[in-house]
Coordinates of C-alpha atoms (C1' of nucleotides) in Angstrom, one line a residue:
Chain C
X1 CA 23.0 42.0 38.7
X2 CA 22.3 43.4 42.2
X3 CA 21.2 47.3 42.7
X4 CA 24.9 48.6 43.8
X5 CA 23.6 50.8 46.5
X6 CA 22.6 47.8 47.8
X7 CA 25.8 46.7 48.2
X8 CA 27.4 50.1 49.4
X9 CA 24.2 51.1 51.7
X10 CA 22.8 47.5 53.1
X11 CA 25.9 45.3 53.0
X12 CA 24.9 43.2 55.9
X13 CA 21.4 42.7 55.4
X14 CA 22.1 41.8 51.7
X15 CA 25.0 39.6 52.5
X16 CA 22.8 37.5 55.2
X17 CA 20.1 37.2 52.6
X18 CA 22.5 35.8 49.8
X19 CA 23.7 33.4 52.5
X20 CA 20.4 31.6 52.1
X21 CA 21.2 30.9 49.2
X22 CA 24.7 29.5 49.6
X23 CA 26.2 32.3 48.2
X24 CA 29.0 33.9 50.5
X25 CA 29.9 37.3 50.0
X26 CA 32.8 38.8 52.0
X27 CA 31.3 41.7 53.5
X28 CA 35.0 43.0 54.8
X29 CA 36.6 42.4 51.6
X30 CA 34.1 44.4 50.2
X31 CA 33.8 47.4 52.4
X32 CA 37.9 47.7 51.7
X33 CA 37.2 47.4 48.1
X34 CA 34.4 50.0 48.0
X35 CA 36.2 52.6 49.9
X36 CA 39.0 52.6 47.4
X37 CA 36.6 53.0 44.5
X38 CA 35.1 55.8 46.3
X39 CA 38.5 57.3 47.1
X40 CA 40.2 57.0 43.6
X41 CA 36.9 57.6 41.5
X42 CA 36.7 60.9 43.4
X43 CA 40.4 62.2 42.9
X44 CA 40.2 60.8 39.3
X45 CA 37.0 63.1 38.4
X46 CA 38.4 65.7 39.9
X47 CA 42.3 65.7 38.2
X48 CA 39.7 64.8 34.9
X49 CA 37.7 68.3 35.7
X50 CA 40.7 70.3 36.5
X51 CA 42.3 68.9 32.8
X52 CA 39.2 70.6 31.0
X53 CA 39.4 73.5 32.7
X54 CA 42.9 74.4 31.8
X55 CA 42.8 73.1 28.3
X56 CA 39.6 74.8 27.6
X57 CA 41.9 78.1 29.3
X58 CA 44.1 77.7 26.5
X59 CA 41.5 77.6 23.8
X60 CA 40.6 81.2 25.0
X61 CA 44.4 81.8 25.1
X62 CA 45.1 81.1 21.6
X63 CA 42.1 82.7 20.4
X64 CA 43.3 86.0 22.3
X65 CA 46.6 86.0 20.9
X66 CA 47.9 85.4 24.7
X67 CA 50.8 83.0 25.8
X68 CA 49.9 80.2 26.6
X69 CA 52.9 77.9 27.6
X70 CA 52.1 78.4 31.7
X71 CA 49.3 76.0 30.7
X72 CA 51.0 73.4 29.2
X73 CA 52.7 73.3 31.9
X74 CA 50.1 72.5 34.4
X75 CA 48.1 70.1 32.2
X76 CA 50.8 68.1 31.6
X77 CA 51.4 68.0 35.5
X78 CA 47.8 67.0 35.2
X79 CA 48.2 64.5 33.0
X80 CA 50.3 62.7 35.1
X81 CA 48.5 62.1 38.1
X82 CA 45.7 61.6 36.1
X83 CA 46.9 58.6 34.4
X84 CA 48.0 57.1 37.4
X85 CA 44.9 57.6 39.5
X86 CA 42.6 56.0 35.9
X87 CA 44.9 53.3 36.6
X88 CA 43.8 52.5 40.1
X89 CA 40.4 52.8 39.7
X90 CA 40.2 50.6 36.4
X91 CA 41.9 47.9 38.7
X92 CA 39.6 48.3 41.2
X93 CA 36.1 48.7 38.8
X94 CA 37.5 45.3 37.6
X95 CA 37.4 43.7 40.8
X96 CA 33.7 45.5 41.6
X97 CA 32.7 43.9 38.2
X98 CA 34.0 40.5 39.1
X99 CA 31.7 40.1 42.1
X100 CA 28.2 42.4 40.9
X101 CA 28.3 40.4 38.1
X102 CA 28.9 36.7 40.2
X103 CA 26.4 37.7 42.8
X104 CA 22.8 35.9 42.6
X105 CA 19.6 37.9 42.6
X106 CA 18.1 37.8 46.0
X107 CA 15.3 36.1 46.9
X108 CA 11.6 37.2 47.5
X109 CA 10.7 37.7 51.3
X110 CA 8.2 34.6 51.1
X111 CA 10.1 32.0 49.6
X112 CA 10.8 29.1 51.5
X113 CA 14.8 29.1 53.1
X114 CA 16.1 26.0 52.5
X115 CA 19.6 24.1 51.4
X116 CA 18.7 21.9 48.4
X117 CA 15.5 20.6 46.0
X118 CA 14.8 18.5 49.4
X119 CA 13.5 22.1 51.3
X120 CA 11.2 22.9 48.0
X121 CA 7.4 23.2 48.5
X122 CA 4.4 21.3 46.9
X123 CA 2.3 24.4 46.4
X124 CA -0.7 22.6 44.2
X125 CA -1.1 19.7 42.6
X126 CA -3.2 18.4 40.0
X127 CA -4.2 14.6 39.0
X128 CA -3.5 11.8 40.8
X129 CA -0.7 9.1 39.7
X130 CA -1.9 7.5 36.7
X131 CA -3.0 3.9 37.4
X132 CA -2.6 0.8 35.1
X133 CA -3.7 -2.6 35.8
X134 CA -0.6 -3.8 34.1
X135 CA 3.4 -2.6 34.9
X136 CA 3.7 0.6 33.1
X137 CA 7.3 0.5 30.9
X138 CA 9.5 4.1 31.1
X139 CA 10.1 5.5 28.1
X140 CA 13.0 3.9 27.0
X141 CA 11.7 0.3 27.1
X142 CA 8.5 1.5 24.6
X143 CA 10.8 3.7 22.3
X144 CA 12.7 0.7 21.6
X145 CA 10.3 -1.8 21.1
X146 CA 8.7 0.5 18.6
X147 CA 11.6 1.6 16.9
X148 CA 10.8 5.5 18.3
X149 CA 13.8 6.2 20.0
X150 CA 17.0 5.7 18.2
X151 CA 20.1 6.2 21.1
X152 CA 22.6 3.8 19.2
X153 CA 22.8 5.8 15.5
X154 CA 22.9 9.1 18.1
X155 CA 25.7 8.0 19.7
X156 CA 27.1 7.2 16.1
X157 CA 26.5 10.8 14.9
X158 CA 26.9 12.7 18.0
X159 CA 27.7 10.8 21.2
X160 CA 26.7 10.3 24.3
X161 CA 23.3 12.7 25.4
X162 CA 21.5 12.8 22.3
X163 CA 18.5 10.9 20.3
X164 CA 17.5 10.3 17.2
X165 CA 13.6 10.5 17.1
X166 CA 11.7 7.9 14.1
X167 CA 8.3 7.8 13.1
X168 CA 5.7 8.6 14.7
X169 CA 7.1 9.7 17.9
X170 CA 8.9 12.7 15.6
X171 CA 5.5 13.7 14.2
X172 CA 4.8 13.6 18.2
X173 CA 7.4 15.9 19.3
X174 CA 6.6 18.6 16.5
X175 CA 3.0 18.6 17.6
X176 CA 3.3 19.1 21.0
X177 CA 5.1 22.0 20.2
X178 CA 2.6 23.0 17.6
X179 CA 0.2 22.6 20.2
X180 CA 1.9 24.5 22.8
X181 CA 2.6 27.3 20.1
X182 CA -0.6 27.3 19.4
X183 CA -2.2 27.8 23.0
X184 CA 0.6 30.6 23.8
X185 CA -0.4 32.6 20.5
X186 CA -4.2 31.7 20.6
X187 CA -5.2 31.9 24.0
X188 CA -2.8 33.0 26.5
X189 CA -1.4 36.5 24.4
X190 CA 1.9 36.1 23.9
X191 CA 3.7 37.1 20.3
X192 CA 5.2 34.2 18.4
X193 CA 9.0 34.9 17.8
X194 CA 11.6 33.0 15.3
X195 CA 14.8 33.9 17.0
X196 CA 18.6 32.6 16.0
X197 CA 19.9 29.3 18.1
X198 CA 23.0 31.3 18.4
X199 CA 23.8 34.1 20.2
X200 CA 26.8 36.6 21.2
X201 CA 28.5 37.2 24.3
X202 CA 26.7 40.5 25.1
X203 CA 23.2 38.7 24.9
X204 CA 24.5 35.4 26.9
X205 CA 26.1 37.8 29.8
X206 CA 22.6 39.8 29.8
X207 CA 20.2 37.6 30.5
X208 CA 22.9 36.0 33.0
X209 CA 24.4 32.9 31.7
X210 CA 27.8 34.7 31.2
X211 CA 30.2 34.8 33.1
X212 CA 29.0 32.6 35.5
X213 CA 28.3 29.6 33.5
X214 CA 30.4 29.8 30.7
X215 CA 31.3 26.0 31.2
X216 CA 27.4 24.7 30.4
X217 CA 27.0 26.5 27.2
X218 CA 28.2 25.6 24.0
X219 CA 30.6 28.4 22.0
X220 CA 31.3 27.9 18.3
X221 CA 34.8 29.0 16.8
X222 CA 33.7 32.6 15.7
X223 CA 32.8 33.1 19.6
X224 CA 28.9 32.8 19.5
X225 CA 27.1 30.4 21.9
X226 CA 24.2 27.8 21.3
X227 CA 21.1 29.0 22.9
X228 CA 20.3 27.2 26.4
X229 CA 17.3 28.4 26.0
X230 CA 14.8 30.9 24.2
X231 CA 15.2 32.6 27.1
X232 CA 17.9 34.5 25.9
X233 CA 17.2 35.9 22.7
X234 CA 14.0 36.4 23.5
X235 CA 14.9 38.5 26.8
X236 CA 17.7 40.4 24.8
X237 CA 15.2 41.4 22.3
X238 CA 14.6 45.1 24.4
X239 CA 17.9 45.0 25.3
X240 CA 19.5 48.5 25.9
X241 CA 15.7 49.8 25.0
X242 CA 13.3 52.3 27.2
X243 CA 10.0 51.1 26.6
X244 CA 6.6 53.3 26.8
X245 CA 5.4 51.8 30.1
X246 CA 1.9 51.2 27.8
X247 CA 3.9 48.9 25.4
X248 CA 4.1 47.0 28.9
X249 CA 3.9 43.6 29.7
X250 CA 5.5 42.4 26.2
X251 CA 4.6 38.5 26.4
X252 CA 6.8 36.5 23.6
X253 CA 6.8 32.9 23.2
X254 CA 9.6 30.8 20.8
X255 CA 9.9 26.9 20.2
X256 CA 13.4 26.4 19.5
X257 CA 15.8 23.7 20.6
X258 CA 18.2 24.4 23.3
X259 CA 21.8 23.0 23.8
X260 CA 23.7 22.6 27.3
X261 CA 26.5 20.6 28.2
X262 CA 25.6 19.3 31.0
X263 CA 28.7 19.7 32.7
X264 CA 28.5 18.2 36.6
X265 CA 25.6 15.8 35.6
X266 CA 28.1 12.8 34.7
X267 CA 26.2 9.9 35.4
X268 CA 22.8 11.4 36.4
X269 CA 20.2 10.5 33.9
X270 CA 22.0 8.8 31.6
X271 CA 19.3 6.7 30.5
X272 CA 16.7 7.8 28.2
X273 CA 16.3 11.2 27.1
X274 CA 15.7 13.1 30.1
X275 CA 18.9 15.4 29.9
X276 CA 20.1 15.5 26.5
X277 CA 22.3 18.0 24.9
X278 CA 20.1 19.2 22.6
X279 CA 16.3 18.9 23.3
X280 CA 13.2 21.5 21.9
X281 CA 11.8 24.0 24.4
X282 CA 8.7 26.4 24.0
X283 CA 9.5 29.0 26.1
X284 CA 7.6 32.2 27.6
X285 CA 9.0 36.0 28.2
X286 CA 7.5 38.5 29.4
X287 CA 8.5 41.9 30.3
X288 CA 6.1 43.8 32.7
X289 CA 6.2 47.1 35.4
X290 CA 7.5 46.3 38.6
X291 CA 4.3 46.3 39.9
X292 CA 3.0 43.7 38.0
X293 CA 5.5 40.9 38.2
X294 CA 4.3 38.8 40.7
X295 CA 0.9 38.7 39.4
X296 CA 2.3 37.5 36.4
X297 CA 4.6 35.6 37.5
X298 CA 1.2 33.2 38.6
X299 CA -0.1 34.1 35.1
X300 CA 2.4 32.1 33.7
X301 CA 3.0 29.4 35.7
X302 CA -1.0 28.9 34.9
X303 CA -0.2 29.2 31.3
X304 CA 2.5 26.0 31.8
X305 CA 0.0 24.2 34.0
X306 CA -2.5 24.8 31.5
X307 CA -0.7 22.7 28.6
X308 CA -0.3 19.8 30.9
X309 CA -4.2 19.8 31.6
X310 CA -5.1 20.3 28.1
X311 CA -2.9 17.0 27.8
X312 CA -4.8 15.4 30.9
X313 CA -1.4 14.7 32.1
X314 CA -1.1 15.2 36.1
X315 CA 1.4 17.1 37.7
X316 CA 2.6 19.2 41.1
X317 CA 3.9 22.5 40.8
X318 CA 6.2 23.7 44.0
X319 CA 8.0 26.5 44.8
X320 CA 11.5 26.8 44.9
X321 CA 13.8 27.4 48.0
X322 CA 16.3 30.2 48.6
X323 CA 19.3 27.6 47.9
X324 CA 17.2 26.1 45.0
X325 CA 16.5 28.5 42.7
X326 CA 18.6 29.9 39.6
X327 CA 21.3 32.5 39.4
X328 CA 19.1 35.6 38.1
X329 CA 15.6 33.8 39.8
X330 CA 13.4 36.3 42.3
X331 CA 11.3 33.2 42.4
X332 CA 10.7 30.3 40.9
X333 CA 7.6 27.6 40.4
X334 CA 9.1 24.3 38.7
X335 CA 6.3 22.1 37.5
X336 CA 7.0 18.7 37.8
X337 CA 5.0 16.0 35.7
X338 CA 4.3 12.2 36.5
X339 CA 6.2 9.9 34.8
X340 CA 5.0 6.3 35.7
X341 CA 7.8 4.7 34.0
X342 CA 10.1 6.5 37.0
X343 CA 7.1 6.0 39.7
X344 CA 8.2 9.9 40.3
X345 CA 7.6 13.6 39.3
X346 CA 10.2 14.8 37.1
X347 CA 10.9 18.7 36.3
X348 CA 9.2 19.7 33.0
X349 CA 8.8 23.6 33.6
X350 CA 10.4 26.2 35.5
X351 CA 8.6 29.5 35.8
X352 CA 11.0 32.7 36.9
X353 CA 10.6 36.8 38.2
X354 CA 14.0 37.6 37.6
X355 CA 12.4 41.1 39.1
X356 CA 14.7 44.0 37.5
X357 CA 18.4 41.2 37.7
X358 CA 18.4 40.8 34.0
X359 CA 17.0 44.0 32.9
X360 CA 19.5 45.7 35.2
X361 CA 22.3 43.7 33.1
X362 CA 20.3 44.5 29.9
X363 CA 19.4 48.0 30.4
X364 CA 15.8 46.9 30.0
X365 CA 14.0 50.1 31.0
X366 CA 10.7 51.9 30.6
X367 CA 9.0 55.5 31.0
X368 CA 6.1 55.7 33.1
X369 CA 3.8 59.0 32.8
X370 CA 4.6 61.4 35.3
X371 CA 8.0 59.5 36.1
X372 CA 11.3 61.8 34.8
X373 CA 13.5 58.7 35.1
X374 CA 13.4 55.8 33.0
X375 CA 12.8 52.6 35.6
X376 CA 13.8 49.3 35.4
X377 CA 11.4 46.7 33.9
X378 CA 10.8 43.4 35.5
X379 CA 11.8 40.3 33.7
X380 CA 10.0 36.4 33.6
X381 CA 10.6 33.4 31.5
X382 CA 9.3 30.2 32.0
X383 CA 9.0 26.5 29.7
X384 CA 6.1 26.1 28.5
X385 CA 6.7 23.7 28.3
X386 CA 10.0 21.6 28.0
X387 CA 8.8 19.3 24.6
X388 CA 11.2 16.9 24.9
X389 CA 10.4 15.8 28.6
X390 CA 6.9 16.3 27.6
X391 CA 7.1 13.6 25.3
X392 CA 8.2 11.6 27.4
X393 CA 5.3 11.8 30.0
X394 CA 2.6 11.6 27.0
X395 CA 4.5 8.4 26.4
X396 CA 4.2 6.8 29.8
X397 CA 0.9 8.3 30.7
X398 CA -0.9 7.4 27.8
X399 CA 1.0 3.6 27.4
X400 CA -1.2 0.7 26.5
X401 CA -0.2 -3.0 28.1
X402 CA 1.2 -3.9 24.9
X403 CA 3.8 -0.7 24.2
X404 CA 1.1 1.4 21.8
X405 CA 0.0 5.2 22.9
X406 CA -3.0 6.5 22.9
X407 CA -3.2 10.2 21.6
X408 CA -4.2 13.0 24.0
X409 CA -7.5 14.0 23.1
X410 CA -6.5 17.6 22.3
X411 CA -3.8 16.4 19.9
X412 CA -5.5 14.2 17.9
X413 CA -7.3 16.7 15.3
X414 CA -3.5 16.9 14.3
X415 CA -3.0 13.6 13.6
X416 CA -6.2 13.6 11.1
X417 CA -8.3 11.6 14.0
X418 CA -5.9 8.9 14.5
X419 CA -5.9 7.6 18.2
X420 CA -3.4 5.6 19.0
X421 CA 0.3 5.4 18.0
X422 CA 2.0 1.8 17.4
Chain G
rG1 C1' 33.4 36.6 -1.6
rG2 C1' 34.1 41.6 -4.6
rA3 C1' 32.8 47.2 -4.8
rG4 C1' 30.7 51.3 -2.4
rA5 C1' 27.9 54.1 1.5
rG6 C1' 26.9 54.7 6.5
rG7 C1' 26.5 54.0 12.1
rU8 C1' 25.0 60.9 16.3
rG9 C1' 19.5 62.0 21.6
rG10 C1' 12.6 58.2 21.9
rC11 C1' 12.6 58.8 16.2
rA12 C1' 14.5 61.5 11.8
rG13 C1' 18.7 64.3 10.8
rA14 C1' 22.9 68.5 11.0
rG15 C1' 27.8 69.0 12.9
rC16 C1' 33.5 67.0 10.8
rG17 C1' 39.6 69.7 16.3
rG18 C1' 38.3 74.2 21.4
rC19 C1' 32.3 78.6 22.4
rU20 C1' 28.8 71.2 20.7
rG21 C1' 25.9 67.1 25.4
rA22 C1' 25.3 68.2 20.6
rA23 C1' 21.5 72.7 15.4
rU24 C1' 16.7 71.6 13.3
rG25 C1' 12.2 68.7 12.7
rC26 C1' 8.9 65.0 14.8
rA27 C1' 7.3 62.8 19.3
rC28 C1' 6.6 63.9 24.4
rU29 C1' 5.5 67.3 28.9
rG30 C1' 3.7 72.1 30.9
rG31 C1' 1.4 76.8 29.7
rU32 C1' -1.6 80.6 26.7
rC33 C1' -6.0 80.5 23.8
rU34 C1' -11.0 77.5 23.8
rU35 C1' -17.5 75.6 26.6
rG36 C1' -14.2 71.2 25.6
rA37 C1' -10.9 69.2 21.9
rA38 C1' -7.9 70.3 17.7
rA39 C1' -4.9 74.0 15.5
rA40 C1' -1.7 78.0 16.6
rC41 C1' 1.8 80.2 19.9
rC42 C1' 5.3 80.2 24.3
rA43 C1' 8.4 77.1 27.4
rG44 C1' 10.7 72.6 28.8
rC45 C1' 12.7 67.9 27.3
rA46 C1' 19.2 62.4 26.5
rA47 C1' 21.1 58.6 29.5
rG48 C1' 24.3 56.6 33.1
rG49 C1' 27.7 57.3 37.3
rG50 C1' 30.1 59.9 41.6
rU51 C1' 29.6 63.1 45.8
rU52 C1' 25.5 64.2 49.2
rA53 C1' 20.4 63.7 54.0
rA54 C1' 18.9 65.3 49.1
rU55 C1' 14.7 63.7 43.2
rA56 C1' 19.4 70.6 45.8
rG57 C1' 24.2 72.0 44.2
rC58 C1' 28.8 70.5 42.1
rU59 C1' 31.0 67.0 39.0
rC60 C1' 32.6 62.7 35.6
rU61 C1' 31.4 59.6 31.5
rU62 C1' 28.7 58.6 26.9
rC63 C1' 27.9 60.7 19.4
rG64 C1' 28.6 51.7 17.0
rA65 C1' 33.0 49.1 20.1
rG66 C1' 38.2 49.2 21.3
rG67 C1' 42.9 51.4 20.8
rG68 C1' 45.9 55.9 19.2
rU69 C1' 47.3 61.3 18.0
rU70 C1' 46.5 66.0 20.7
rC71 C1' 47.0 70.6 26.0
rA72 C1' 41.9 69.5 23.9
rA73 C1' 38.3 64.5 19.7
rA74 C1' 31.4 63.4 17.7
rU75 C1' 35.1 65.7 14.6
rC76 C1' 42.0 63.2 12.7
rC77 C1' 44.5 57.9 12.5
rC78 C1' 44.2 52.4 13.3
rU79 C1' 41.5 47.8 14.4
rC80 C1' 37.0 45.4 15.0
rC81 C1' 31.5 44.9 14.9
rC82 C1' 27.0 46.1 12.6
rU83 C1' 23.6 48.1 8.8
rC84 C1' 22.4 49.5 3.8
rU85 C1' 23.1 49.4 -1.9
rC86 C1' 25.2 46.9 -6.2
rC87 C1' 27.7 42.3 -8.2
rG88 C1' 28.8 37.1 -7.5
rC89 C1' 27.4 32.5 -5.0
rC90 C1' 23.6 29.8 -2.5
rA91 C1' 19.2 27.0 1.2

RNA sequence: GGAGAGGUGGCAGAGCGGCUGAAUGCACUGGUCUUGAAAACCAGCAAGGGUUAAUAGCUCUUCGAGGGUUCAAAUCCCUCCCUCUCCGCCA
């Protein structure tokens, strides 16, 4: 959610930098509807004022012993203005709601402006392409001919978008997220959550998949959603809370799996399981002072980088543009990894500053010495990193000519020494 | 699933129709005292919104959520959610 005064005191400027991000806000439209809500908030607190002051008149009347029917009278005139002027500005709060809450955050001043993930920008990269001296196979192709990948029974049990994992390629999936656990916890600071895979509609809405997106998410029967991502319990977590501004930044990390519909991605990466319904995600939060965002913003976009080193796995991390980047996103680093079974970099992190969007939606807030006000804390979450996909590139990346694996280096003290997968 | 208790400010905890945005304690902030600190004492201290040039003044909302009764609701009624205790069942 946007800073209303921004909307009321800089509607121009604010609507020309959500156009850069395809978003279209109707400044007239607007401008109408905020002069009502100024107009009927103001008579409404004031018939509201006027209603205490009588009534509390014929407290004092009562208690004196004095008549107090000339009273009645004039509240209940009260009254009846009163109820009609709520109902105008409920109507029109409804409408306010329907667009603060539809509007994207706005973009930092030095992100690239551009249309689509063709206007995105290589910022680093690190690795070059790995090289065989044979034709590397994707994922797919070695899954099946070592009975890792199971799409057929998934199908059977679930449809289409899902996988059944076998062997040793399971054992692979939980270690990588071991591993990545691991590293958050161990080296890079952050707290190690369990959090519940479903979530209600307050906690969906805060961190800004709701009511946007209600179409990607999964609901169950008693109204709660499937996580998307860790993101969101672990965001909601200081929901509605005023933090000490020295219990700042709170850095959490979760492995849990994450379920989206996929709704508008008919037909795009249906082979394989690069977009699944339901695939595992470590995931980083933190939740820092405005002044430190940005700063740690780079923080943890190292902290994802530094898993994919740590697998010797190349990769290019690039920066976002305006019409790129997610609903709640500041900015935003996706990490992309090499797959050599696709001869491209494919998405396998995406690193956010949500700045004070979600915490404004959350009531995320802190108290800094000195400060009388509680401020608004700054919000990031990033992968790190998505397991599934990262499978997936230790898979290709590490292929022998024959369809075996080698094991990453780092990972192979958790298979008792073993060093290659067949 | 059955029985009961309860949800009030950063925390603990009173209030149970009008003088209560809310006693008291803790925490926090400022001051007195002290070489300094602690203790003691004094004072202050909820959040959000509107109006406004204003962090001034005025004002509205908020005591789990949503309805209702009433001139007036933290306080009475209804529905829902959540927490705790006991019993049952069960990873």
């Amino acid at each position: 959610m946007l800073d209303p005064q921004l909307l009321r005191n800089d509607i121009e400027a604010t609507a020309k930098a959500l156009a850069t991000r395809g978003y279209h806000l109707d400044v007239e439209a607007w401008n109408e509807l905020e002069k009502n809500r100024k107009h009927f908030q103001v008579l409404q607190e004031k018939l509201q004022n006027q209603r205490t002051v009588v009534s509390k008149s014929i407290g004092q009347a009562k208690a004196k012993g004095e008549d107090a029917q000339p009273f009645f009278d004039q509240v209940k005139e009260i009254g009846q203005e009163l109820d009609e002027a709520k109902k105008q500005f409920e109507a029109i709060q409804k409408e306010v709601a329907k667009i603060t809450l539809y509007t994207p955050n706005l973009a930092q001043s030095d992100v690239p402006v551009g249309k689509d993930e063709e206007d995105n920008v290589e910022v680093r990269k690190w690795g070059t392409p790995t090289e065989f001296s044979f034709k590397p196979k994707d994922h797919v192709d070695l899954g099946i001919k070592n009975s890792w990948l199971d799409s057929e029974s998934a199908a059977k049990l679930s449809g289409s978008r899902f996988t059944v994992l076998g062997g040793s390629i399971a054992k692979l999936q939980r270690v990588l997220a071991q591993f990545m656990l691991n590293t958050h916890t161990e080296k890079n600071g952050y707290h190690e959550h369990y959090v519940p895979f479903l979530v209600n509609d307050v906690a969906m809405t805060g961190s800004g998949q709701l009511p946007k997106f209600a179409d990607d998410a999964f609901i169950t029967t008693d109204d709660k959603y499937l996580i998307p991502t860790a993101e969101v319990p672990l965001t909601n977590l200081y929901a509605g809370t005023i933090l000490k501004d020295s219990d700042l930044p709170i850095k959490m990390t979760a492995h849990t799996p994450c379920f989206r519909k996929e709704a508008g991605s008919y037909g795009k990466d249906t082979r394989g399981m690069i977009r699944q319904h339901q695939f595992e995600k470590v995931e980083m939060v933190q939740i820092v002072h405005p002044n430190e965002s940005n700063q740690a913003l780079e923080d943890m976009t190292a902290c994802a980088e530094g898993i994919l080193k740590a697998l010797e796995i190349p990769f290019r991390t690039i920066v976002l543009c305006t019409g790129d980047m997610g609903f709640g996103a500041a900015k935003t680093y996706d990490i992309e990894v090499w797959l050599p079974g696709e001869n491209q970099y494919r998405e396998i992190s995406s690193c956010s500053n949500c700045e004070d969007f979600q915490a404004r939606r959350m009531q995320t807030r802190f108290r800094e010495e000195g400060v009388k006000k509680p401020q608004l804390c700054h919000t990031l979450n990033g992968s790190g990193l998505a397991v599934g996909r990262c499978l997936i590139a230790v898979m290709e990346n590490y292929q022998n000519e024959h369809g075996s694996i080698r094991i990453p280096k780092i990972l192979q003290p958790y298979f008792g020494g073993l060093e290659v997968l067949s």
